[in-house]
Amino acid sequence: GAFIGKTMIRSFAASSAVAETNSEEAEEESSELNESDASLDYLCNLSPHRFQALYASNLPQSITGEEFIEKYGDHGDSVTSIDRNGTYSIMAPTKHPIYENFRVQAFKALLTATPSEEQVIGLGELMYQCHDSYSACGLGSDGTDRLVRLVQNMEKLKHSKTENGTLYGAKITGGGSGGTVCVVGRSNLRSSQQILQIQRKYKEATGFMPYVFEGSSPGAGKFGYLKIRKNSAPLSSI
C-alpha cells in the first residue's frame, strides 16, 4: 500500500509540475517543489503539511490491483508484486511514514526539553498517536491494543491525576504485529504499582501473564562495542 501510495503521489506531483510549466503565473519555488515530489524516494521525506494540502484528498482509501496497474503501471518495488485481483489499502500505509517521521522528530526534540509535566504529556501523546497510526495499517494485534488501552485507562484514573500523573503513554514496539508494548511513565513506586495492575488485568482478561521489562541499559556508550571487519584476504586452499 505504501509503495502504491508513493507512486500515486509522484504521479500527482508530476502532473502538477507539467501544468505549472505551461502556466505563465507559476512560481519557480512551487514548480521546484512539485518536481522534487515527482521524484520522491521515501514517503518520510514528504512533510505532513504538504501531504495534507496537496495529496491527501486525491488518495483513495483503497484501490484494486487492476485499477492501479491500468492507470499507473508499476509500483516501484522489486520485492513485491501487484495482484490484479487484490484490493490494497492506500491511505493508512501512505500516511503512516509521513506523519511517523514527524512524530519521531518531535519526540526527539521533546526529550531535550526542560523536564516538566507538559513534556511527558507530549511524549505520551506522541506514543499514542504512533500506536494508532501503526494499528490503522493493519500491523497491530489484539494483545498490544489491549495493553495500550489498559495504560490509557490507568492514566485517566482519578488517583493518577491527583498525583500529577504517573503513566503517560504507550505504543507497540519491536518487530511489529504484536509482542511488545513500550510504556513511558515517571520513575517512582506508583508507576511500578500501576504497571503490575495492568499486568494482572491483562492476565484476568486473556489468561496470559505479560512479562515486564523495566528500566534501560546505558548501552554501547557505557559498555563499548565490537567492530567486525570483513577479512579481504583469500582463504588458503586445502
PDB file of N, CA and C in Angstrom, residues 140-208:
ATOM      1  N   GLY A 140      -1.035  -4.090  13.890  1.00  0.00           N
ATOM      2  CA  GLY A 140      -1.133  -4.274  15.333  1.00  0.00           C
ATOM      3  C   GLY A 140      -1.623  -5.662  15.692  1.00  0.00           C
ATOM      4  N   SER A 141      -2.054  -5.822  16.921  1.00  0.00           N
ATOM      5  CA  SER A 141      -2.613  -7.094  17.377  1.00  0.00           C
ATOM      6  C   SER A 141      -3.577  -6.817  18.521  1.00  0.00           C
ATOM      7  N   ASP A 142      -4.457  -7.770  18.780  1.00  0.00           N
ATOM      8  CA  ASP A 142      -5.418  -7.603  19.874  1.00  0.00           C
ATOM      9  C   ASP A 142      -4.705  -7.433  21.213  1.00  0.00           C
ATOM     10  N   GLY A 143      -3.623  -8.193  21.401  1.00  0.00           N
ATOM     11  CA  GLY A 143      -2.913  -8.141  22.676  1.00  0.00           C
ATOM     12  C   GLY A 143      -2.271  -6.796  22.945  1.00  0.00           C
ATOM     13  N   THR A 144      -1.572  -6.264  21.954  1.00  0.00           N
ATOM     14  CA  THR A 144      -0.914  -4.972  22.156  1.00  0.00           C
ATOM     15  C   THR A 144      -1.940  -3.843  22.256  1.00  0.00           C
ATOM     16  N   ASP A 145      -3.020  -3.936  21.487  1.00  0.00           N
ATOM     17  CA  ASP A 145      -4.078  -2.921  21.594  1.00  0.00           C
ATOM     18  C   ASP A 145      -4.696  -2.932  22.989  1.00  0.00           C
ATOM     19  N   ARG A 146      -4.884  -4.128  23.545  1.00  0.00           N
ATOM     20  CA  ARG A 146      -5.457  -4.241  24.889  1.00  0.00           C
ATOM     21  C   ARG A 146      -4.524  -3.612  25.926  1.00  0.00           C
ATOM     22  N   LEU A 147      -3.233  -3.875  25.817  1.00  0.00           N
ATOM     23  CA  LEU A 147      -2.272  -3.310  26.767  1.00  0.00           C
ATOM     24  C   LEU A 147      -2.243  -1.784  26.702  1.00  0.00           C
ATOM     25  N   VAL A 148      -2.294  -1.243  25.495  1.00  0.00           N
ATOM     26  CA  VAL A 148      -2.292   0.218  25.354  1.00  0.00           C
ATOM     27  C   VAL A 148      -3.561   0.817  25.952  1.00  0.00           C
ATOM     28  N   ARG A 149      -4.705   0.150  25.734  1.00  0.00           N
ATOM     29  CA  ARG A 149      -5.959   0.642  26.331  1.00  0.00           C
ATOM     30  C   ARG A 149      -5.899   0.600  27.850  1.00  0.00           C
ATOM     31  N   LEU A 150      -5.277  -0.436  28.399  1.00  0.00           N
ATOM     32  CA  LEU A 150      -5.147  -0.539  29.852  1.00  0.00           C
ATOM     33  C   LEU A 150      -4.295   0.606  30.406  1.00  0.00           C
ATOM     34  N   VAL A 151      -3.246   0.962  29.676  1.00  0.00           N
ATOM     35  CA  VAL A 151      -2.426   2.100  30.099  1.00  0.00           C
ATOM     36  C   VAL A 151      -3.241   3.385  30.041  1.00  0.00           C
ATOM     37  N   GLN A 152      -4.013   3.554  28.971  1.00  0.00           N
ATOM     38  CA  GLN A 152      -4.851   4.751  28.843  1.00  0.00           C
ATOM     39  C   GLN A 152      -5.866   4.835  29.978  1.00  0.00           C
ATOM     40  N   ASN A 153      -6.490   3.702  30.293  1.00  0.00           N
ATOM     41  CA  ASN A 153      -7.472   3.684  31.385  1.00  0.00           C
ATOM     42  C   ASN A 153      -6.817   4.000  32.721  1.00  0.00           C
ATOM     43  N   MET A 154      -5.635   3.442  32.936  1.00  0.00           N
ATOM     44  CA  MET A 154      -4.917   3.699  34.178  1.00  0.00           C
ATOM     45  C   MET A 154      -4.521   5.172  34.275  1.00  0.00           C
ATOM     46  N   GLU A 155      -4.135   5.745  33.145  1.00  0.00           N
ATOM     47  CA  GLU A 155      -3.734   7.155  33.112  1.00  0.00           C
ATOM     48  C   GLU A 155      -4.890   8.074  33.492  1.00  0.00           C
ATOM     49  N   LYS A 156      -6.097   7.665  33.133  1.00  0.00           N
ATOM     50  CA  LYS A 156      -7.266   8.517  33.363  1.00  0.00           C
ATOM     51  C   LYS A 156      -7.875   8.348  34.755  1.00  0.00           C
ATOM     52  N   LEU A 157      -7.379   7.393  35.521  1.00  0.00           N
ATOM     53  CA  LEU A 157      -7.906   7.199  36.865  1.00  0.00           C
ATOM     54  C   LEU A 157      -7.697   8.445  37.715  1.00  0.00           C
ATOM     55  N   LYS A 158      -8.639   8.697  38.604  1.00  0.00           N
ATOM     56  CA  LYS A 158      -8.606   9.917  39.423  1.00  0.00           C
ATOM     57  C   LYS A 158      -7.329  10.019  40.238  1.00  0.00           C
ATOM     58  N   HIS A 159      -6.896   8.885  40.822  1.00  0.00           N
ATOM     59  CA  HIS A 159      -5.722   8.968  41.683  1.00  0.00           C
ATOM     60  C   HIS A 159      -4.449   9.226  40.880  1.00  0.00           C
ATOM     61  N   SER A 160      -4.471   8.899  39.567  1.00  0.00           N
ATOM     62  CA  SER A 160      -3.315   9.215  38.738  1.00  0.00           C
ATOM     63  C   SER A 160      -3.199  10.714  38.558  1.00  0.00           C
ATOM     64  N   LYS A 161      -4.341  11.363  38.314  1.00  0.00           N
ATOM     65  CA  LYS A 161      -4.333  12.807  38.072  1.00  0.00           C
ATOM     66  C   LYS A 161      -3.992  13.589  39.332  1.00  0.00           C
ATOM     67  N   THR A 162      -4.487  13.118  40.462  1.00  0.00           N
ATOM     68  CA  THR A 162      -4.216  13.852  41.701  1.00  0.00           C
ATOM     69  C   THR A 162      -2.745  13.761  42.085  1.00  0.00           C
ATOM     70  N   GLU A 163      -2.074  12.717  41.617  1.00  0.00           N
ATOM     71  CA  GLU A 163      -0.646  12.577  41.905  1.00  0.00           C
ATOM     72  C   GLU A 163       0.206  13.177  40.793  1.00  0.00           C
ATOM     73  N   ASN A 164      -0.417  14.020  39.965  1.00  0.00           N
ATOM     74  CA  ASN A 164       0.283  14.703  38.878  1.00  0.00           C
ATOM     75  C   ASN A 164       0.720  13.741  37.781  1.00  0.00           C
ATOM     76  N   GLY A 165       0.043  12.600  37.702  1.00  0.00           N
ATOM     77  CA  GLY A 165       0.318  11.656  36.629  1.00  0.00           C
ATOM     78  C   GLY A 165       1.498  10.753  36.910  1.00  0.00           C
ATOM     79  N   THR A 166       1.382   9.497  36.537  1.00  0.00           N
ATOM     80  CA  THR A 166       2.500   8.569  36.671  1.00  0.00           C
ATOM     81  C   THR A 166       2.780   7.848  35.359  1.00  0.00           C
ATOM     82  N   LEU A 167       1.732   7.436  34.626  1.00  0.00           N
ATOM     83  CA  LEU A 167       1.882   6.842  33.303  1.00  0.00           C
ATOM     84  C   LEU A 167       1.366   7.845  32.274  1.00  0.00           C
ATOM     85  N   TYR A 168       2.064   7.933  31.141  1.00  0.00           N
ATOM     86  CA  TYR A 168       1.736   8.995  30.185  1.00  0.00           C
ATOM     87  C   TYR A 168       1.468   8.510  28.767  1.00  0.00           C
ATOM     88  N   GLY A 169       1.971   7.355  28.390  1.00  0.00           N
ATOM     89  CA  GLY A 169       1.758   6.913  27.022  1.00  0.00           C
ATOM     90  C   GLY A 169       2.258   5.501  26.803  1.00  0.00           C
ATOM     91  N   ALA A 170       1.834   4.913  25.681  1.00  0.00           N
ATOM     92  CA  ALA A 170       2.249   3.556  25.348  1.00  0.00           C
ATOM     93  C   ALA A 170       2.103   3.337  23.855  1.00  0.00           C
ATOM     94  N   LYS A 171       2.911   2.438  23.314  1.00  0.00           N
ATOM     95  CA  LYS A 171       2.820   2.103  21.898  1.00  0.00           C
ATOM     96  C   LYS A 171       3.409   0.728  21.647  1.00  0.00           C
ATOM     97  N   ILE A 172       2.955   0.111  20.578  1.00  0.00           N
ATOM     98  CA  ILE A 172       3.532  -1.150  20.151  1.00  0.00           C
ATOM     99  C   ILE A 172       4.981  -0.907  19.736  1.00  0.00           C
ATOM    100  N   THR A 173       5.846  -1.870  19.972  1.00  0.00           N
ATOM    101  CA  THR A 173       7.240  -1.720  19.576  1.00  0.00           C
ATOM    102  C   THR A 173       7.802  -3.102  19.257  1.00  0.00           C
ATOM    103  N   GLY A 174       9.049  -3.150  18.853  1.00  0.00           N
ATOM    104  CA  GLY A 174       9.644  -4.429  18.499  1.00  0.00           C
ATOM    105  C   GLY A 174       9.435  -4.763  17.037  1.00  0.00           C
ATOM    106  N   GLY A 175       9.222  -6.032  16.755  1.00  0.00           N
ATOM    107  CA  GLY A 175       9.128  -6.491  15.375  1.00  0.00           C
ATOM    108  C   GLY A 175       7.814  -6.223  14.694  1.00  0.00           C
ATOM    109  N   GLY A 176       6.835  -5.716  15.414  1.00  0.00           N
ATOM    110  CA  GLY A 176       5.547  -5.431  14.802  1.00  0.00           C
ATOM    111  C   GLY A 176       4.588  -6.591  14.894  1.00  0.00           C
ATOM    112  N   SER A 177       3.321  -6.321  14.597  1.00  0.00           N
ATOM    113  CA  SER A 177       2.257  -7.326  14.615  1.00  0.00           C
ATOM    114  C   SER A 177       2.158  -8.025  15.965  1.00  0.00           C
ATOM    115  N   GLY A 178       2.409  -7.300  17.016  1.00  0.00           N
ATOM    116  CA  GLY A 178       2.230  -7.876  18.346  1.00  0.00           C
ATOM    117  C   GLY A 178       3.539  -8.180  19.029  1.00  0.00           C
ATOM    118  N   GLY A 179       3.462  -8.428  20.318  1.00  0.00           N
ATOM    119  CA  GLY A 179       4.658  -8.820  21.040  1.00  0.00           C
ATOM    120  C   GLY A 179       4.992  -7.919  22.203  1.00  0.00           C
ATOM    121  N   THR A 180       5.362  -6.680  21.927  1.00  0.00           N
ATOM    122  CA  THR A 180       5.869  -5.811  22.983  1.00  0.00           C
ATOM    123  C   THR A 180       5.215  -4.438  22.940  1.00  0.00           C
ATOM    124  N   VAL A 181       4.946  -3.890  24.119  1.00  0.00           N
ATOM    125  CA  VAL A 181       4.422  -2.530  24.242  1.00  0.00           C
ATOM    126  C   VAL A 181       5.376  -1.739  25.126  1.00  0.00           C
ATOM    127  N   CYS A 182       5.756  -0.561  24.671  1.00  0.00           N
ATOM    128  CA  CYS A 182       6.613   0.334  25.448  1.00  0.00           C
ATOM    129  C   CYS A 182       5.734   1.344  26.170  1.00  0.00           C
ATOM    130  N   VAL A 183       5.964   1.519  27.465  1.00  0.00           N
ATOM    131  CA  VAL A 183       5.177   2.443  28.289  1.00  0.00           C
ATOM    132  C   VAL A 183       6.112   3.495  28.873  1.00  0.00           C
ATOM    133  N   VAL A 184       5.708   4.759  28.807  1.00  0.00           N
ATOM    134  CA  VAL A 184       6.504   5.823  29.411  1.00  0.00           C
ATOM    135  C   VAL A 184       5.788   6.325  30.665  1.00  0.00           C
ATOM    136  N   GLY A 185       6.548   6.463  31.735  1.00  0.00           N
ATOM    137  CA  GLY A 185       5.971   6.921  32.993  1.00  0.00           C
ATOM    138  C   GLY A 185       7.044   7.473  33.905  1.00  0.00           C
ATOM    139  N   ARG A 186       6.621   7.986  35.023  1.00  0.00           N
ATOM    140  CA  ARG A 186       7.575   8.518  35.992  1.00  0.00           C
ATOM    141  C   ARG A 186       8.308   7.372  36.689  1.00  0.00           C
ATOM    142  N   SER A 187       9.535   7.633  37.063  1.00  0.00           N
ATOM    143  CA  SER A 187      10.332   6.627  37.760  1.00  0.00           C
ATOM    144  C   SER A 187      10.038   6.708  39.253  1.00  0.00           C
ATOM    145  N   ASN A 188       8.915   6.076  39.646  1.00  0.00           N
ATOM    146  CA  ASN A 188       8.554   6.073  41.065  1.00  0.00           C
ATOM    147  C   ASN A 188       7.762   4.811  41.393  1.00  0.00           C
ATOM    148  N   LEU A 189       7.478   4.632  42.664  1.00  0.00           N
ATOM    149  CA  LEU A 189       6.784   3.435  43.136  1.00  0.00           C
ATOM    150  C   LEU A 189       5.390   3.325  42.539  1.00  0.00           C
ATOM    151  N   ARG A 190       4.680   4.447  42.435  1.00  0.00           N
ATOM    152  CA  ARG A 190       3.309   4.419  41.929  1.00  0.00           C
ATOM    153  C   ARG A 190       3.255   3.905  40.494  1.00  0.00           C
ATOM    154  N   SER A 191       4.207   4.297  39.661  1.00  0.00           N
ATOM    155  CA  SER A 191       4.253   3.810  38.282  1.00  0.00           C
ATOM    156  C   SER A 191       4.432   2.295  38.251  1.00  0.00           C
ATOM    157  N   SER A 192       5.336   1.794  39.086  1.00  0.00           N
ATOM    158  CA  SER A 192       5.571   0.346  39.145  1.00  0.00           C
ATOM    159  C   SER A 192       4.321  -0.393  39.596  1.00  0.00           C
ATOM    160  N   GLN A 193       3.609   0.173  40.563  1.00  0.00           N
ATOM    161  CA  GLN A 193       2.368  -0.442  41.038  1.00  0.00           C
ATOM    162  C   GLN A 193       1.314  -0.482  39.933  1.00  0.00           C
ATOM    163  N   GLN A 194       1.223   0.584  39.159  1.00  0.00           N
ATOM    164  CA  GLN A 194       0.234   0.629  38.084  1.00  0.00           C
ATOM    165  C   GLN A 194       0.577  -0.354  36.969  1.00  0.00           C
ATOM    166  N   ILE A 195       1.856  -0.506  36.680  1.00  0.00           N
ATOM    167  CA  ILE A 195       2.268  -1.487  35.673  1.00  0.00           C
ATOM    168  C   ILE A 195       1.886  -2.894  36.124  1.00  0.00           C
ATOM    169  N   LEU A 196       2.071  -3.192  37.405  1.00  0.00           N
ATOM    170  CA  LEU A 196       1.690  -4.504  37.934  1.00  0.00           C
ATOM    171  C   LEU A 196       0.180  -4.698  37.873  1.00  0.00           C
ATOM    172  N   GLN A 197      -0.588  -3.636  38.104  1.00  0.00           N
ATOM    173  CA  GLN A 197      -2.049  -3.719  37.980  1.00  0.00           C
ATOM    174  C   GLN A 197      -2.448  -4.023  36.539  1.00  0.00           C
ATOM    175  N   ILE A 198      -1.788  -3.372  35.597  1.00  0.00           N
ATOM    176  CA  ILE A 198      -2.060  -3.624  34.179  1.00  0.00           C
ATOM    177  C   ILE A 198      -1.717  -5.062  33.833  1.00  0.00           C
ATOM    178  N   GLN A 199      -0.609  -5.543  34.356  1.00  0.00           N
ATOM    179  CA  GLN A 199      -0.189  -6.923  34.136  1.00  0.00           C
ATOM    180  C   GLN A 199      -1.255  -7.895  34.625  1.00  0.00           C
ATOM    181  N   ARG A 200      -1.800  -7.651  35.821  1.00  0.00           N
ATOM    182  CA  ARG A 200      -2.830  -8.536  36.385  1.00  0.00           C
ATOM    183  C   ARG A 200      -4.134  -8.449  35.596  1.00  0.00           C
ATOM    184  N   LYS A 201      -4.522  -7.236  35.211  1.00  0.00           N
ATOM    185  CA  LYS A 201      -5.758  -7.061  34.440  1.00  0.00           C
ATOM    186  C   LYS A 201      -5.670  -7.783  33.097  1.00  0.00           C
ATOM    187  N   TYR A 202      -4.507  -7.738  32.492  1.00  0.00           N
ATOM    188  CA  TYR A 202      -4.322  -8.424  31.214  1.00  0.00           C
ATOM    189  C   TYR A 202      -4.465  -9.935  31.391  1.00  0.00           C
ATOM    190  N   LYS A 203      -3.874 -10.463  32.466  1.00  0.00           N
ATOM    191  CA  LYS A 203      -3.980 -11.899  32.715  1.00  0.00           C
ATOM    192  C   LYS A 203      -5.420 -12.298  33.009  1.00  0.00           C
ATOM    193  N   GLU A 204      -6.138 -11.474  33.766  1.00  0.00           N
ATOM    194  CA  GLU A 204      -7.538 -11.770  34.075  1.00  0.00           C
ATOM    195  C   GLU A 204      -8.381 -11.846  32.807  1.00  0.00           C
ATOM    196  N   ALA A 205      -8.062 -11.006  31.823  1.00  0.00           N
ATOM    197  CA  ALA A 205      -8.852 -10.943  30.592  1.00  0.00           C
ATOM    198  C   ALA A 205      -8.446 -11.997  29.575  1.00  0.00           C
ATOM    199  N   THR A 206      -7.172 -12.384  29.565  1.00  0.00           N
ATOM    200  CA  THR A 206      -6.682 -13.266  28.498  1.00  0.00           C
ATOM    201  C   THR A 206      -6.157 -14.613  28.988  1.00  0.00           C
ATOM    202  N   GLY A 207      -5.814 -14.694  30.266  1.00  0.00           N
ATOM    203  CA  GLY A 207      -5.209 -15.916  30.778  1.00  0.00           C
ATOM    204  C   GLY A 207      -3.697 -15.937  30.634  1.00  0.00           C
ATOM    205  N   PHE A 208      -3.143 -14.917  30.011  1.00  0.00           N
ATOM    206  CA  PHE A 208      -1.700 -14.846  29.811  1.00  0.00           C
ATOM    207  C   PHE A 208      -1.105 -13.727  30.666  1.00  0.00           C
TER     208      PHE A 208
END
